[in-house]
PDB file of C-alpha atoms and ligand atoms in Angstrom:
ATOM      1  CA  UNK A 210     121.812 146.581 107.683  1.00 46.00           C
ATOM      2  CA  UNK A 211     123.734 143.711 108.804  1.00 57.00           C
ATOM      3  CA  UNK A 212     120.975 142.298 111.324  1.00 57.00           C
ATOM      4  CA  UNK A 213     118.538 142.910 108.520  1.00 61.00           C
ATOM      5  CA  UNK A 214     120.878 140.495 106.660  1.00 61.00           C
ATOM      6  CA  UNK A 215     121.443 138.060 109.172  1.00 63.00           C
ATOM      7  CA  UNK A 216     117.263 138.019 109.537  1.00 59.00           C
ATOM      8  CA  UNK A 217     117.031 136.861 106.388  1.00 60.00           C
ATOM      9  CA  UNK A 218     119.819 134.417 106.044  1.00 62.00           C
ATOM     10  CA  UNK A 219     117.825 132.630 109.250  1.00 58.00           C
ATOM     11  CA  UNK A 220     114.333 132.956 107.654  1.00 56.00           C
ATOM     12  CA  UNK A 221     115.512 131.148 104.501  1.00 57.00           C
ATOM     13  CA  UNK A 222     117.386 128.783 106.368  1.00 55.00           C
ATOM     14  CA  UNK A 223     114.418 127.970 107.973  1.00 53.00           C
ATOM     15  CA  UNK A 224     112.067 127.546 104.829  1.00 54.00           C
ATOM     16  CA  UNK A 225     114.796 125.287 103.448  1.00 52.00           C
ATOM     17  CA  UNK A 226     114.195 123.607 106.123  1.00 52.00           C
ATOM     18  CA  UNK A 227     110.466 123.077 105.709  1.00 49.00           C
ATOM     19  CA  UNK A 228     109.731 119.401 105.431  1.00 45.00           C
ATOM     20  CA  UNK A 229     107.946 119.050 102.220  1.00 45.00           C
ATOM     21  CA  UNK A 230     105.265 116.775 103.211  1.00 45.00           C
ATOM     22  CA  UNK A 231     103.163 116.918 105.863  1.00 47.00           C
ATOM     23  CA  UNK A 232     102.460 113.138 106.718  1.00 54.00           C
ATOM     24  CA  UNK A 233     103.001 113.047 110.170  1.00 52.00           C
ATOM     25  CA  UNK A 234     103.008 108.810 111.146  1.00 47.00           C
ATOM     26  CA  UNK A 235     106.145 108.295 112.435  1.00 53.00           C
ATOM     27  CA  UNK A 236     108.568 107.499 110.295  1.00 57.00           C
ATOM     28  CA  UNK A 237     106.419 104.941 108.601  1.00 76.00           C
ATOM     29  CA  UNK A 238     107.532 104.997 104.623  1.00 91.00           C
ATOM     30  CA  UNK A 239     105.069 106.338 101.715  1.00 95.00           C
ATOM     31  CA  UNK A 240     104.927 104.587  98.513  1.00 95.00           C
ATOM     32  CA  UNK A 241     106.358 106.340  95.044  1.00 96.00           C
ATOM     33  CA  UNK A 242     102.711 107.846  93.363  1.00 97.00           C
ATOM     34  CA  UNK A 243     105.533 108.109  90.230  1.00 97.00           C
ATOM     35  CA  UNK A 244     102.957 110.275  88.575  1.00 97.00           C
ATOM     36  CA  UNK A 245     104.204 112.754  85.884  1.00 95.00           C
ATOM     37  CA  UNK A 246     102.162 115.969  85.428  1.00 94.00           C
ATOM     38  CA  UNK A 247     104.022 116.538  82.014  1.00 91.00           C
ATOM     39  CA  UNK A 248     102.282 113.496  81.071  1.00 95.00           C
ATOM     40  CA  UNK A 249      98.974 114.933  79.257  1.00 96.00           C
ATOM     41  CA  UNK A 250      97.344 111.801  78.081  1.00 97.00           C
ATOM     42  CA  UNK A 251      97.813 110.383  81.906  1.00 98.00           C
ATOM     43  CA  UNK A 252      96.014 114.083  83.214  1.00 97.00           C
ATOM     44  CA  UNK A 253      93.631 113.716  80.707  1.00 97.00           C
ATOM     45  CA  UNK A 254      92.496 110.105  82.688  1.00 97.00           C
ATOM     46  CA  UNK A 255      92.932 111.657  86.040  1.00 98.00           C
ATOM     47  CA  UNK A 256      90.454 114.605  84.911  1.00 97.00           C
ATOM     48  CA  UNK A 257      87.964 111.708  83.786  1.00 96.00           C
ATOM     49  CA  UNK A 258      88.500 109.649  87.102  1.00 97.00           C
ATOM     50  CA  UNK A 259      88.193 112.901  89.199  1.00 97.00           C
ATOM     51  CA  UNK A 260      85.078 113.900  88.003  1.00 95.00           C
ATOM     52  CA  UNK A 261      83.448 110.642  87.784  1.00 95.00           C
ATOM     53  CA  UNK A 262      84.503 109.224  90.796  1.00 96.00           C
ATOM     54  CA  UNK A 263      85.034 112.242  92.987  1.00 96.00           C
ATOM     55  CA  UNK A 264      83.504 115.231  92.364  1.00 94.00           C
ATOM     56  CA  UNK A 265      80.181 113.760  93.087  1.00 92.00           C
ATOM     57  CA  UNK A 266      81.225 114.723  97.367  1.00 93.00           C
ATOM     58  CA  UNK A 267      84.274 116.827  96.503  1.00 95.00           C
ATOM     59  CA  UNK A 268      85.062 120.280  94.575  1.00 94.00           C
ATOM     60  CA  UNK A 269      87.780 122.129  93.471  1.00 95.00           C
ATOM     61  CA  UNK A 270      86.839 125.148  93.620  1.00 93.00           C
ATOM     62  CA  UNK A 271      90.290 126.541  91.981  1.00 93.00           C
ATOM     63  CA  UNK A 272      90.521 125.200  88.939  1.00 93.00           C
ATOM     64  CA  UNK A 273      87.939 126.110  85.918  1.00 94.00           C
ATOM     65  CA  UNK A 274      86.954 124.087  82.845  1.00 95.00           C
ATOM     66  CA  UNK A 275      88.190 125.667  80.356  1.00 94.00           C
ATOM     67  CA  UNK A 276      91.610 126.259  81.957  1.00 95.00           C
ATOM     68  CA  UNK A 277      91.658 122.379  81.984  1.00 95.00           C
ATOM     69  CA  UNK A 278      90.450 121.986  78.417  1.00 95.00           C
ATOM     70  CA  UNK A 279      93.146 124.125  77.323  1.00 94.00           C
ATOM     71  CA  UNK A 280      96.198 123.024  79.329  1.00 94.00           C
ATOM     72  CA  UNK A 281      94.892 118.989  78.748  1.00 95.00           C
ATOM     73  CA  UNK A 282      94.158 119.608  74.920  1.00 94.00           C
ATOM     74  CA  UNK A 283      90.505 118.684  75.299  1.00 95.00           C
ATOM     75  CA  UNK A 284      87.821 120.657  73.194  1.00 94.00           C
ATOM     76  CA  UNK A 285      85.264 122.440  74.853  1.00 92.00           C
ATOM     77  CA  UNK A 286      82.304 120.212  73.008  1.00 93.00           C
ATOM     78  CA  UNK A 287      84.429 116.824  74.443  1.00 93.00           C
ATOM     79  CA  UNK A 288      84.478 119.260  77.940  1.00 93.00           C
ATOM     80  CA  UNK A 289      80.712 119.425  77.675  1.00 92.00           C
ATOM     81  CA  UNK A 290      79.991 116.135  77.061  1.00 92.00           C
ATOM     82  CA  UNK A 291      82.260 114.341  79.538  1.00 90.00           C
ATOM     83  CA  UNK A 292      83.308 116.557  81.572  1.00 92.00           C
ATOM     84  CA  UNK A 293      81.355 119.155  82.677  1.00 93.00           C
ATOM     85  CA  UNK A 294      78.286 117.395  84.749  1.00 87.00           C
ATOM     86  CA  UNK A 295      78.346 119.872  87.522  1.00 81.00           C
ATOM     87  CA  UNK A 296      78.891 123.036  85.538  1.00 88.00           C
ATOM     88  CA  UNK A 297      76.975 125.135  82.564  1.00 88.00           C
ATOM     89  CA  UNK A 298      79.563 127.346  81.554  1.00 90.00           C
ATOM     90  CA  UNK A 299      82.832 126.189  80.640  1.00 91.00           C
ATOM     91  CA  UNK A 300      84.810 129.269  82.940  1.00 90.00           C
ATOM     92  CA  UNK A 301      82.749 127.476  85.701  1.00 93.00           C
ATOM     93  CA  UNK A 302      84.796 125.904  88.510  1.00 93.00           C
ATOM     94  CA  UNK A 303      84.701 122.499  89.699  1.00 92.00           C
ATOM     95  CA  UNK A 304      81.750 122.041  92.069  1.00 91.00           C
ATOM     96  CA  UNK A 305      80.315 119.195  94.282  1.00 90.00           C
ATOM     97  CA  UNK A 306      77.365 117.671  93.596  1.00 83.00           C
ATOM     98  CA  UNK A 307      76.411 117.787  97.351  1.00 85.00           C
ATOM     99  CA  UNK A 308      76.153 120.398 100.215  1.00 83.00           C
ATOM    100  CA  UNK A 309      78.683 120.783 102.870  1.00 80.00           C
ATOM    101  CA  UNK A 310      75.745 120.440 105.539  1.00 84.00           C
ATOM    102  CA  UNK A 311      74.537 117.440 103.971  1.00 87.00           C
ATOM    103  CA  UNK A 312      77.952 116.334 103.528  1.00 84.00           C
ATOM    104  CA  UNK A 313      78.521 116.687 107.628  1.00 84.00           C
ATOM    105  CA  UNK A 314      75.595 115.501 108.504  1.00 86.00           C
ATOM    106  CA  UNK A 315      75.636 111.969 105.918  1.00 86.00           C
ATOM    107  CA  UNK A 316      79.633 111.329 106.489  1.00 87.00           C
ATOM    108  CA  UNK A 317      80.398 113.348 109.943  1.00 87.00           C
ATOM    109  CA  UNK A 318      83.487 115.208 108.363  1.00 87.00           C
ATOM    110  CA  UNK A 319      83.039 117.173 105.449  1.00 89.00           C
ATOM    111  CA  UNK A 320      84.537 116.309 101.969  1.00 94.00           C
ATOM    112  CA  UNK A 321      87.175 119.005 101.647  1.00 95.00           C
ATOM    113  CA  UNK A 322      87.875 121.206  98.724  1.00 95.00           C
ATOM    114  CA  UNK A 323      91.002 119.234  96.620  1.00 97.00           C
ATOM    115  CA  UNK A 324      92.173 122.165  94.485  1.00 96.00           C
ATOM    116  CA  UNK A 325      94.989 122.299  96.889  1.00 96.00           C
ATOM    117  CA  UNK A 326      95.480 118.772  98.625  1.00 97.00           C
ATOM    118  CA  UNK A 327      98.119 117.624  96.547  1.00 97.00           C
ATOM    119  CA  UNK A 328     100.214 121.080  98.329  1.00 95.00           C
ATOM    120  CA  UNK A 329      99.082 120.139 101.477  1.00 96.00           C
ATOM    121  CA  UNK A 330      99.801 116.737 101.543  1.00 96.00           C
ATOM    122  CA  UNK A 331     102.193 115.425  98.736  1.00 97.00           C
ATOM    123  CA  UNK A 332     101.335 113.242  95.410  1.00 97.00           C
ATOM    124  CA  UNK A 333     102.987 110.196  97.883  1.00 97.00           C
ATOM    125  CA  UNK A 334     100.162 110.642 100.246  1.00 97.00           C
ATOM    126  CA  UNK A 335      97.283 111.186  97.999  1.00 98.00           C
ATOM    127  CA  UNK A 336      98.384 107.436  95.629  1.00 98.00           C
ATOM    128  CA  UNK A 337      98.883 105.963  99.456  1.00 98.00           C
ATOM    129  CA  UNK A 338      95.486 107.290 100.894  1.00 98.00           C
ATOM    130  CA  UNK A 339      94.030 105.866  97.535  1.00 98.00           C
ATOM    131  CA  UNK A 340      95.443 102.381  97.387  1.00 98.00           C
ATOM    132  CA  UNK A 341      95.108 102.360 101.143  1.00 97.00           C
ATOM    133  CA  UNK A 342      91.448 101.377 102.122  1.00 98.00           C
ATOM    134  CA  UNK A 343      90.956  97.991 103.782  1.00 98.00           C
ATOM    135  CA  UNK A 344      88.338  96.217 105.418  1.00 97.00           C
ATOM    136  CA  UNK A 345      87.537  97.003 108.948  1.00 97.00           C
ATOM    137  CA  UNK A 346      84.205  95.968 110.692  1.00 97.00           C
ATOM    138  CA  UNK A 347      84.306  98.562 113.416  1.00 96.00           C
ATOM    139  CA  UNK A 348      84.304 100.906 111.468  1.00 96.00           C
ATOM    140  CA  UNK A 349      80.734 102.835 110.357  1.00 94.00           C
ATOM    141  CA  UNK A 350      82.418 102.948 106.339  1.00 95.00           C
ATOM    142  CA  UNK A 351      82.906  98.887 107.022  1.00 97.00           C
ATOM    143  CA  UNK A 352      86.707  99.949 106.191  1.00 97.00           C
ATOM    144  CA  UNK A 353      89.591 102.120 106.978  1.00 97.00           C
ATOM    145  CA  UNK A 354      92.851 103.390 105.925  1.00 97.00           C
ATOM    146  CA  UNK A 355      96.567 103.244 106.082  1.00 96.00           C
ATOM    147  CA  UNK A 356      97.369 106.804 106.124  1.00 96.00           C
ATOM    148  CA  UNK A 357      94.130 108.566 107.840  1.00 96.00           C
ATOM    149  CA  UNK A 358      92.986 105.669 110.036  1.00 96.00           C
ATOM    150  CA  UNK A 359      89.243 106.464 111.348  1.00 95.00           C
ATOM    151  CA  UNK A 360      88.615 108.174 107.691  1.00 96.00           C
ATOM    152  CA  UNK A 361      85.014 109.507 106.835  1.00 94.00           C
ATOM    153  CA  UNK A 362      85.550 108.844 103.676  1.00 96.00           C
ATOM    154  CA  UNK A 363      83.968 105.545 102.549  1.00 96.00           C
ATOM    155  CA  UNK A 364      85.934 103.435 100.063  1.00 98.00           C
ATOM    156  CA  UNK A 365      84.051 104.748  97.117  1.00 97.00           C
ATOM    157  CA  UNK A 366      86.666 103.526  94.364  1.00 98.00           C
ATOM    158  CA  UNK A 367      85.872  99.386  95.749  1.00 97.00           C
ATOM    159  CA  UNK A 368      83.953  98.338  92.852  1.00 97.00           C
ATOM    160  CA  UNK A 369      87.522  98.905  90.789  1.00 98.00           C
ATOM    161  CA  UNK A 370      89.799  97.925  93.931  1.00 97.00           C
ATOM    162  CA  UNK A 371      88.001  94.983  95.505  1.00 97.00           C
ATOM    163  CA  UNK A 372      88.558  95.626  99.201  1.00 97.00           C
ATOM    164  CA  UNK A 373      91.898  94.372 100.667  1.00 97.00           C
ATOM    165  CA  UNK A 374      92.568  93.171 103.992  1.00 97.00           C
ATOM    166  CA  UNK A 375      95.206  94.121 106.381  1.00 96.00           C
ATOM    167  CA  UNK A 376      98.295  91.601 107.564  1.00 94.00           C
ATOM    168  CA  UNK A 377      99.198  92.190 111.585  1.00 90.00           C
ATOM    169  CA  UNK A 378     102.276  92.972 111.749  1.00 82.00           C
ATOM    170  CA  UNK A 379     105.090  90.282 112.265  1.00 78.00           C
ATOM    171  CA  UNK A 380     105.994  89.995 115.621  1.00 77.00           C
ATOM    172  CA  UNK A 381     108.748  90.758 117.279  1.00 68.00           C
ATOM    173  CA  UNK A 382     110.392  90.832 113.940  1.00 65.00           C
ATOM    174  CA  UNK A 383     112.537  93.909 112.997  1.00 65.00           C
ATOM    175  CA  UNK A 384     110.346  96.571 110.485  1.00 65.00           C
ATOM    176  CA  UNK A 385     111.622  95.128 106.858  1.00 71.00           C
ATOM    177  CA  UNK A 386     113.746  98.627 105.262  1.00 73.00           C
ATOM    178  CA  UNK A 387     112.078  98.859 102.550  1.00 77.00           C
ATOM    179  CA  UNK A 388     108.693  98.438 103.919  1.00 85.00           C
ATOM    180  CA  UNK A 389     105.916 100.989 103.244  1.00 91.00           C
ATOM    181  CA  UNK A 390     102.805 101.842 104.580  1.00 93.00           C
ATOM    182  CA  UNK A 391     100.971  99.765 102.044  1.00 93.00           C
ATOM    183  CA  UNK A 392     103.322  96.862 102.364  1.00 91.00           C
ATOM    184  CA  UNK A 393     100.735  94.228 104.678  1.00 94.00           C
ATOM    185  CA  UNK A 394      97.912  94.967 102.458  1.00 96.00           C
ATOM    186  CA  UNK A 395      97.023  92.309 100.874  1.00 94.00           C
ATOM    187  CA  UNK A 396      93.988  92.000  98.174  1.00 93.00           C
ATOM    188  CA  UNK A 397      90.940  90.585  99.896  1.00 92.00           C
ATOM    189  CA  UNK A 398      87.506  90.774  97.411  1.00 93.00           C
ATOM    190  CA  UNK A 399      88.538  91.267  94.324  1.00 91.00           C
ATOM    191  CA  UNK A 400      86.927  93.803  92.210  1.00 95.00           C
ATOM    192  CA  UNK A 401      86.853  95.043  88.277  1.00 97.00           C
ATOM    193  CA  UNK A 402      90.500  96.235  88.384  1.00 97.00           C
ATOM    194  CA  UNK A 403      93.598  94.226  88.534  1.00 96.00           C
ATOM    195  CA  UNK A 404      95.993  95.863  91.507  1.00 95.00           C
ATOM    196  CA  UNK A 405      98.452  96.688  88.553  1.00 96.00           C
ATOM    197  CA  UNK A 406      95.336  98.499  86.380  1.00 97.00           C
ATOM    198  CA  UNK A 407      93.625  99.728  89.881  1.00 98.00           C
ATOM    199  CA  UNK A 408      97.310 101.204  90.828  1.00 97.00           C
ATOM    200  CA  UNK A 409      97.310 103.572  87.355  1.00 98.00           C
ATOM    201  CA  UNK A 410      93.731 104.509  88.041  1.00 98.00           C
ATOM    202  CA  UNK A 411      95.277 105.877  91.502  1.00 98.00           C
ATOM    203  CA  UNK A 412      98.221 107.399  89.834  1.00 98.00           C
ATOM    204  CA  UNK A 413      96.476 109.047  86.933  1.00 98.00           C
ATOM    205  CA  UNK A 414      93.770 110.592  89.225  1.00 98.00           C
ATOM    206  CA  UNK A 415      97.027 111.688  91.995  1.00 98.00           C
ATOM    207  CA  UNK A 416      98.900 113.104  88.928  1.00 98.00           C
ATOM    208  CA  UNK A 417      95.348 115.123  87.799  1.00 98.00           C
ATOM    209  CA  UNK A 418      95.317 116.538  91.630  1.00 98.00           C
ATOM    210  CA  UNK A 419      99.050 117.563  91.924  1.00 97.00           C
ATOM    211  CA  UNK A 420      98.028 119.686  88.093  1.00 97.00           C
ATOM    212  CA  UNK A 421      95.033 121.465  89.351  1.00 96.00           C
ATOM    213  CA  UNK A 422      97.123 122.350  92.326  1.00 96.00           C
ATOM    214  CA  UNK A 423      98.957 124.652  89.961  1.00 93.00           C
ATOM    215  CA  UNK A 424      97.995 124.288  86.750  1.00 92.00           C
ATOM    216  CA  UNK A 425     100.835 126.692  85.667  1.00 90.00           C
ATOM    217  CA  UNK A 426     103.590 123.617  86.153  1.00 86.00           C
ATOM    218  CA  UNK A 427     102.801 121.946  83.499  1.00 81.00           C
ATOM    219  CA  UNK A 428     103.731 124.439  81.278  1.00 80.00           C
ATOM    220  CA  UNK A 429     106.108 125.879  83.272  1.00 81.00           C
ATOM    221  CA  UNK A 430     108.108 122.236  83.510  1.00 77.00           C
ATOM    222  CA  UNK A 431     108.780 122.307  80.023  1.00 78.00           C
ATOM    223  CA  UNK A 432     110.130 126.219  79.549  1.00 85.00           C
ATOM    224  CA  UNK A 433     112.366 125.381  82.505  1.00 85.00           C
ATOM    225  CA  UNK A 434     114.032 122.647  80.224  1.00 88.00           C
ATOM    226  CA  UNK A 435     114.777 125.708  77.816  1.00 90.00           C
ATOM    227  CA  UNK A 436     115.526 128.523  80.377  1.00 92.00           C
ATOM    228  CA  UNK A 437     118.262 125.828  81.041  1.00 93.00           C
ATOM    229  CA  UNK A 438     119.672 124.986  77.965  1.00 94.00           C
ATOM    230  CA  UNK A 439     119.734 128.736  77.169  1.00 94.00           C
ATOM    231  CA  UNK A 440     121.848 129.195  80.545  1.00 95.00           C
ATOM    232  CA  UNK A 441     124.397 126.584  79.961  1.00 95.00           C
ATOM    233  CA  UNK A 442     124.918 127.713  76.089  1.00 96.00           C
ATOM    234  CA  UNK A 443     125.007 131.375  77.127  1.00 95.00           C
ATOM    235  CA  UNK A 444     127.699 130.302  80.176  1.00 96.00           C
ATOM    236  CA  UNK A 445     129.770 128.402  77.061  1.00 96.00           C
ATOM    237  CA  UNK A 446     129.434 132.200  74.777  1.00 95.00           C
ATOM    238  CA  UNK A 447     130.247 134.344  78.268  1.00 96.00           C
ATOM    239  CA  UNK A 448     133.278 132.123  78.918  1.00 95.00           C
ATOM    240  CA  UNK A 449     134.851 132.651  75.074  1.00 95.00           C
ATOM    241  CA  UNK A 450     133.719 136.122  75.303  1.00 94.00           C
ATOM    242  CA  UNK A 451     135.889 136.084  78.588  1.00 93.00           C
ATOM    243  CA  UNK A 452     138.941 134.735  76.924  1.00 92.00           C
ATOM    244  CA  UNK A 453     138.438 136.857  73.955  1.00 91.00           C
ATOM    245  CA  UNK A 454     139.193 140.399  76.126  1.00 91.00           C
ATOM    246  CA  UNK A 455     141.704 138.855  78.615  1.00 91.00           C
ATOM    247  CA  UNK A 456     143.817 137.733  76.182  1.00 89.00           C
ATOM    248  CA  UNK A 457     146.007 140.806  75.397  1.00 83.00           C
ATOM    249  CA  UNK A 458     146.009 141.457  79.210  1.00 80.00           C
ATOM    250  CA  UNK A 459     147.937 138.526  80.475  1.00 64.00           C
TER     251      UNK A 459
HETATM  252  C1  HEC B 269      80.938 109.583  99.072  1.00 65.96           C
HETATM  253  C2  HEC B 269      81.644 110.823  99.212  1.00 65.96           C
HETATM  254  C3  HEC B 269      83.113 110.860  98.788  1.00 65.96           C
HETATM  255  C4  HEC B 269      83.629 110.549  97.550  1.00 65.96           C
HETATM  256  C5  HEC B 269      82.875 110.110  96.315  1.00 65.96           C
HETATM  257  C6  HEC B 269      85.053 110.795  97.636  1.00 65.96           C
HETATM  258  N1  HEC B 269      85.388 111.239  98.885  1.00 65.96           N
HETATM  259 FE1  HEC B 269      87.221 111.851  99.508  1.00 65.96          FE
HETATM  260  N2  HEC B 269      86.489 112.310 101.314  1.00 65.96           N
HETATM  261  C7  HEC B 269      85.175 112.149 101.715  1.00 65.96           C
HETATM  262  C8  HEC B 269      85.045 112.548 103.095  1.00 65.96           C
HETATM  263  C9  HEC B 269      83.741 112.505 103.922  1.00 65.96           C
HETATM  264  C10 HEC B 269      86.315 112.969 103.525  1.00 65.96           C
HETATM  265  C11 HEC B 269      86.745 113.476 104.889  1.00 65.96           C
HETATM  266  C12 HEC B 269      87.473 112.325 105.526  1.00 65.96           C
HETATM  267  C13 HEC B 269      87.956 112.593 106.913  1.00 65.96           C
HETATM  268  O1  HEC B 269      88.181 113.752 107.272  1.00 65.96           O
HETATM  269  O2  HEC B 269      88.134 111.601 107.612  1.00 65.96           O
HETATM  270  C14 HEC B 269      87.206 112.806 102.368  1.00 65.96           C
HETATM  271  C15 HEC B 269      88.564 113.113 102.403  1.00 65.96           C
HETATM  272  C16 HEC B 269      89.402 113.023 101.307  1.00 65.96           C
HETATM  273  C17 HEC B 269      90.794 113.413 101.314  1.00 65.96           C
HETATM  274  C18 HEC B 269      91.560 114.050 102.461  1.00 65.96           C
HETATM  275  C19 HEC B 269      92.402 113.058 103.170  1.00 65.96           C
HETATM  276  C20 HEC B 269      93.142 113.717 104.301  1.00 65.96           C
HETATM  277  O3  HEC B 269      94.296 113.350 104.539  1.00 65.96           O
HETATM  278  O4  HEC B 269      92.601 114.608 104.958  1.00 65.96           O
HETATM  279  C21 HEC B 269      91.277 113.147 100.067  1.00 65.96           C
HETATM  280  C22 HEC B 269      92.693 113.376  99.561  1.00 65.96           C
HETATM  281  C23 HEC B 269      90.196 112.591  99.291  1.00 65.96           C
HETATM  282  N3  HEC B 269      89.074 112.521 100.075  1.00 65.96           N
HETATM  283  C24 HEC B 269      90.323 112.182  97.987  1.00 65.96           C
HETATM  284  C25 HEC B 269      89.257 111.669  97.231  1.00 65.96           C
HETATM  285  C26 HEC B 269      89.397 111.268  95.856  1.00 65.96           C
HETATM  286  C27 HEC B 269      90.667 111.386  95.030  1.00 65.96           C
HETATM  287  C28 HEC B 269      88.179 110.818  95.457  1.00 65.96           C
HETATM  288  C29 HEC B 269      87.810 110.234  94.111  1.00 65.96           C
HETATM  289  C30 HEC B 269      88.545 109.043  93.736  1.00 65.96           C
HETATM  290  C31 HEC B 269      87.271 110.942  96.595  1.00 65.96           C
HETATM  291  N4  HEC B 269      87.976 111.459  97.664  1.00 65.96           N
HETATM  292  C32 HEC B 269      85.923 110.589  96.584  1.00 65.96           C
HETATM  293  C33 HEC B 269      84.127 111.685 100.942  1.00 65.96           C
HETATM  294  C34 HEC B 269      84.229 111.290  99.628  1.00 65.96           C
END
């Protein structure tokens, strides 16, 4: 009994422990994505972005239309007829418009599934990885990024970015604190989107990801506001109730 105790005091010692993102550079800094998956109108514009701009190489193969519509507030003839390019049905998952073979064979690496990347990787990653492209000749894409340098992912989103160049670093100067990966990036071509308007695009399309990694929070968010106003009014009734039968003992 007691070892079986102790096992489990280490195991969740050691999931609090877990870091919760994965980027592994370092200590180099991530920028805020400060996306907000309670914010429906901003999901609704990450929905549009993703499957405009993304789902043409990428799925995600978790999430169905309908499940979207209905979380989102979007009607299924407004799913139809701006969202659904890839799919018939609206309980139809999000496909790719492209094989995986063709996919290997056109970029090297395969465009992976994103039902899931947000868990995998963080919101912080995803906004860094797409404000994070910048010009580099040597590479086959003509350009490269911050947070997955040597990505097969060409920078698909540089008709709304422009494509920015990278600063070297200072040197011999002491890494500014507050520095983040993004930091010597500095706009270079410019393209349709100003960096502020280009920087919302990323955000809404990052906060769209982080919901269809489970679709459940957005809901879920705003019971737990409730569950814990109900808590701290019930503690307020337990403690009178308290007072109420100890007062004739002491
Ligand atoms: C032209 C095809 C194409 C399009 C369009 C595209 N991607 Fe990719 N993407 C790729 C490929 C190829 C990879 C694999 C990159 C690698 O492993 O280096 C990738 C990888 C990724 C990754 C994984 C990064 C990592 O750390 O492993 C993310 C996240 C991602 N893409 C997000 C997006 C988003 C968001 C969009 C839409 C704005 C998008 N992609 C549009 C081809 C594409």
């Amino acid at each position: 009994m007691r070892t079986s105790i102790r096992v489990a005091a280490l195991g969740a010692t050691l999931l609090l422990a877990l870091p919760t993102a994965s980027f592994a550079e370092g200590d180099a800094k991530l920028p805020h994505s400060d996306n907000d998956v309670r914010n429906i109108p901003s999901l609704q514009r990450g929905a549009r972005n993703f499957i405009n701009y993304c789902s043409g190489c990428h799925s995600a193969q978790f999430v169905r239309f309908n499940r979207i519509g209905t979380d989102l507030g979007i009607s299924e003839a407004e799913l139809k007829a701006n969202l659904m390019f890839t799919a018939e049905r609206s309980f139809e998952t999000i496909r790719s418009s492209m094989s995986p073979a063709d996919a290997r064979k056109w970029f090297g690496n395969a465009p992976p599934d994103l039902s899931l990347m947000a868990r995998a990787r963080s919101p912080d990653y995803l906004f860094a990885f797409l404000t994070g492209f910048y010009a580099d000749p040597s590479r086959p894409t003509g350009v490269n990024n911050v947070v997955l340098p040597g990505t097969a992912m060409p920078h698909v989103l540089a008709d709304l970015q422009g494509v920015q160049t990278l600063l070297p670093a200072p040197p011999g100067e002491a890494e500014d604190e507050d520095a983040d990966v993004t930091s010597r990036l500095k706009p270079g071509s410019s393209g349709t989107l100003s960096p502020e308007k280009y920087a919302e695009f990323a955000r809404d399309t990052v906060n769209f990801l982080e919901y269809i990694g489970e679709p459940a929070q957005v809901k879920r968010r705003d019971l737990g506001v409730w569950v814990t106003l109900f808590l701290l009014v019930f503690t307020g009734f337990a403690f009178l109730l308290k007072r109420e039968y100890f007062r004739d003992i002491h």
